[in-house]
mmCIF file of C-alpha atoms in Angstrom:
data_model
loop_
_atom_site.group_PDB
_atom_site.id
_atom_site.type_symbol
_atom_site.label_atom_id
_atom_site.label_comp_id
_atom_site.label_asym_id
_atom_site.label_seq_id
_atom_site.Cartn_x
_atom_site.Cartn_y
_atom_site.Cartn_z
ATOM 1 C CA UNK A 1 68.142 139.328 97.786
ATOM 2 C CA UNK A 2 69.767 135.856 96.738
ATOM 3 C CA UNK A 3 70.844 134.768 93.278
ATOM 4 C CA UNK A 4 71.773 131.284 92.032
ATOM 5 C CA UNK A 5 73.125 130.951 88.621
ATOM 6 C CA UNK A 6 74.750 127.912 86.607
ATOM 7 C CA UNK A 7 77.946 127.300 86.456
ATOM 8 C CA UNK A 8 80.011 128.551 83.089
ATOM 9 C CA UNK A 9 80.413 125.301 80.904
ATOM 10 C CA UNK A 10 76.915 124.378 82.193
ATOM 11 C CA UNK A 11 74.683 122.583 78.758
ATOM 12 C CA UNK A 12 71.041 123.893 78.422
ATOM 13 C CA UNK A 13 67.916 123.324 76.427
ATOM 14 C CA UNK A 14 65.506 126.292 75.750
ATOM 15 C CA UNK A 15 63.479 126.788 78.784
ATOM 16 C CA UNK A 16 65.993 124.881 81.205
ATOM 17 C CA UNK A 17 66.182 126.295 84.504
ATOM 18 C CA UNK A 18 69.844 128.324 84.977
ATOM 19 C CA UNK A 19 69.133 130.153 87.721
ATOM 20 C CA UNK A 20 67.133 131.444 90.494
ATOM 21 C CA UNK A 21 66.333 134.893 92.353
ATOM 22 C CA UNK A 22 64.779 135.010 95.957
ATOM 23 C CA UNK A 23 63.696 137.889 98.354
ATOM 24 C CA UNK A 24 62.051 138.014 101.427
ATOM 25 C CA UNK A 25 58.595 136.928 99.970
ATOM 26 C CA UNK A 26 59.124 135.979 96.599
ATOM 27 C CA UNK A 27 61.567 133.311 94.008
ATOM 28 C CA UNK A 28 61.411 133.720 90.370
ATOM 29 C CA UNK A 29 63.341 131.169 88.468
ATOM 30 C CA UNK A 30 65.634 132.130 85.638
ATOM 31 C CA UNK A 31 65.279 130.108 82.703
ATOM 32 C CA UNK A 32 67.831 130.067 79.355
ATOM 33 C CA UNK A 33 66.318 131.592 76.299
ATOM 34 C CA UNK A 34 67.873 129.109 73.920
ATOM 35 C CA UNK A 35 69.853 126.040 74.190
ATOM 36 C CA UNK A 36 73.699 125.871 74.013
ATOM 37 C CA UNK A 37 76.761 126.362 76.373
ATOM 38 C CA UNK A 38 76.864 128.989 79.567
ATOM 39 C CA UNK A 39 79.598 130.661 78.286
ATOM 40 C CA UNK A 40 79.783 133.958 81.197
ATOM 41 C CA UNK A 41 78.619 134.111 84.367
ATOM 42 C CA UNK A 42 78.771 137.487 85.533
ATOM 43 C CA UNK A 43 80.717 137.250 88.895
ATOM 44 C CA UNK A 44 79.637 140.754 89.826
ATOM 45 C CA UNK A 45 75.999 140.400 89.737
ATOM 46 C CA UNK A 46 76.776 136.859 92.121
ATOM 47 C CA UNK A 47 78.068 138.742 94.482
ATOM 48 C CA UNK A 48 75.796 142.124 94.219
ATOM 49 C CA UNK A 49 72.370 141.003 93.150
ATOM 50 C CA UNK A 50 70.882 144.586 93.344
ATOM 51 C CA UNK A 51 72.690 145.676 90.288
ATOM 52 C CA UNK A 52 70.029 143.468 88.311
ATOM 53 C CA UNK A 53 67.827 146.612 89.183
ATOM 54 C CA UNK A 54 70.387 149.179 89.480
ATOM 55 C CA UNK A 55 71.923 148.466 85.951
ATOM 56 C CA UNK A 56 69.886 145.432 84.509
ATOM 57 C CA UNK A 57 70.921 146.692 80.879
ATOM 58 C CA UNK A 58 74.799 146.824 81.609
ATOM 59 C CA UNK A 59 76.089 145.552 84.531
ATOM 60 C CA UNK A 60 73.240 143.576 85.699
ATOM 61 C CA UNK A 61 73.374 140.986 82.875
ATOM 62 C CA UNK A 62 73.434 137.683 84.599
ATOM 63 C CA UNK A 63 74.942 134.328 81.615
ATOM 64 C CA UNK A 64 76.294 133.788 78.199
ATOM 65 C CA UNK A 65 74.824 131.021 76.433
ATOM 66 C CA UNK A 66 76.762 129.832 73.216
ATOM 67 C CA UNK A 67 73.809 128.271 70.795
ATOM 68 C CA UNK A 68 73.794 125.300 69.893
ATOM 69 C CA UNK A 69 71.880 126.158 66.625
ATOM 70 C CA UNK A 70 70.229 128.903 65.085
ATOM 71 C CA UNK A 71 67.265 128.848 67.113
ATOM 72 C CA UNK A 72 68.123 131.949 68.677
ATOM 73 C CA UNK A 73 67.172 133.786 65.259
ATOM 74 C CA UNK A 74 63.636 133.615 66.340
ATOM 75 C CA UNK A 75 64.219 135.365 69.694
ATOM 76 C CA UNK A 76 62.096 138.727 69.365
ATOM 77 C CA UNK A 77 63.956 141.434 68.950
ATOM 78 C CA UNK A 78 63.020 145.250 68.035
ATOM 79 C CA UNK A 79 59.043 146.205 69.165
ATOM 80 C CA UNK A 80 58.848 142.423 69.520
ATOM 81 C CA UNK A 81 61.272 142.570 72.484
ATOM 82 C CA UNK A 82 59.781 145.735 73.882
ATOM 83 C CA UNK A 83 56.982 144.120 74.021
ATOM 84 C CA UNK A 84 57.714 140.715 75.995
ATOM 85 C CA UNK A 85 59.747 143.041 78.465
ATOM 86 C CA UNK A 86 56.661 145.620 79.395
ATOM 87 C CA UNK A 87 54.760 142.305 79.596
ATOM 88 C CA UNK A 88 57.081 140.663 81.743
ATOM 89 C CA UNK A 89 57.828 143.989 83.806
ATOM 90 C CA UNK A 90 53.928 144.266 84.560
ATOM 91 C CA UNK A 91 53.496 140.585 85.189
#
């Protein structure tokens, strides 16, 4: 497994591409959520991709991204986030 992420310091736009994953058959690109500053880059996910399945909800977190405004208030959160995870899990 290969990752790709931006460098900290890196500006981004909603939807910009940060980032990429590849395995044998497959590449997903990572996009940023919201636009702002990469803040964090997490250095031990760069150099041991499989925690993003062994530990995606602590030490698998990939960027920071400071906002730029408050868009990031309409990110889903609670059920709303459950949600758009199961759907992205199963897609």
């Amino acid at each position: 497994m290969g990752l790709t992420l931006a460098p900290v310091g890196t500006v981004v736009r909603a939807g910009d591409p940060v980032g990429e994953i590849r395995t044998a058959r497959r590449r997903a690109t990572i996009v940023s959520p919201l636009g702002g500053t990469i803040t964090r880059v997490n250095q031990a996910v760069r150099e041991d991709a499989s925690l993003l399945h062994r530990d995606p909800y602590s030490r698998g977190w990939l960027f920071a991204v400071a906002p730029a405004d408050t868009t990031y208030e309409t990110l889903p959160t609670g059920a709303g986030a459950k949600s758009w995870l199961w759907d992205e899990e199963n897609r």
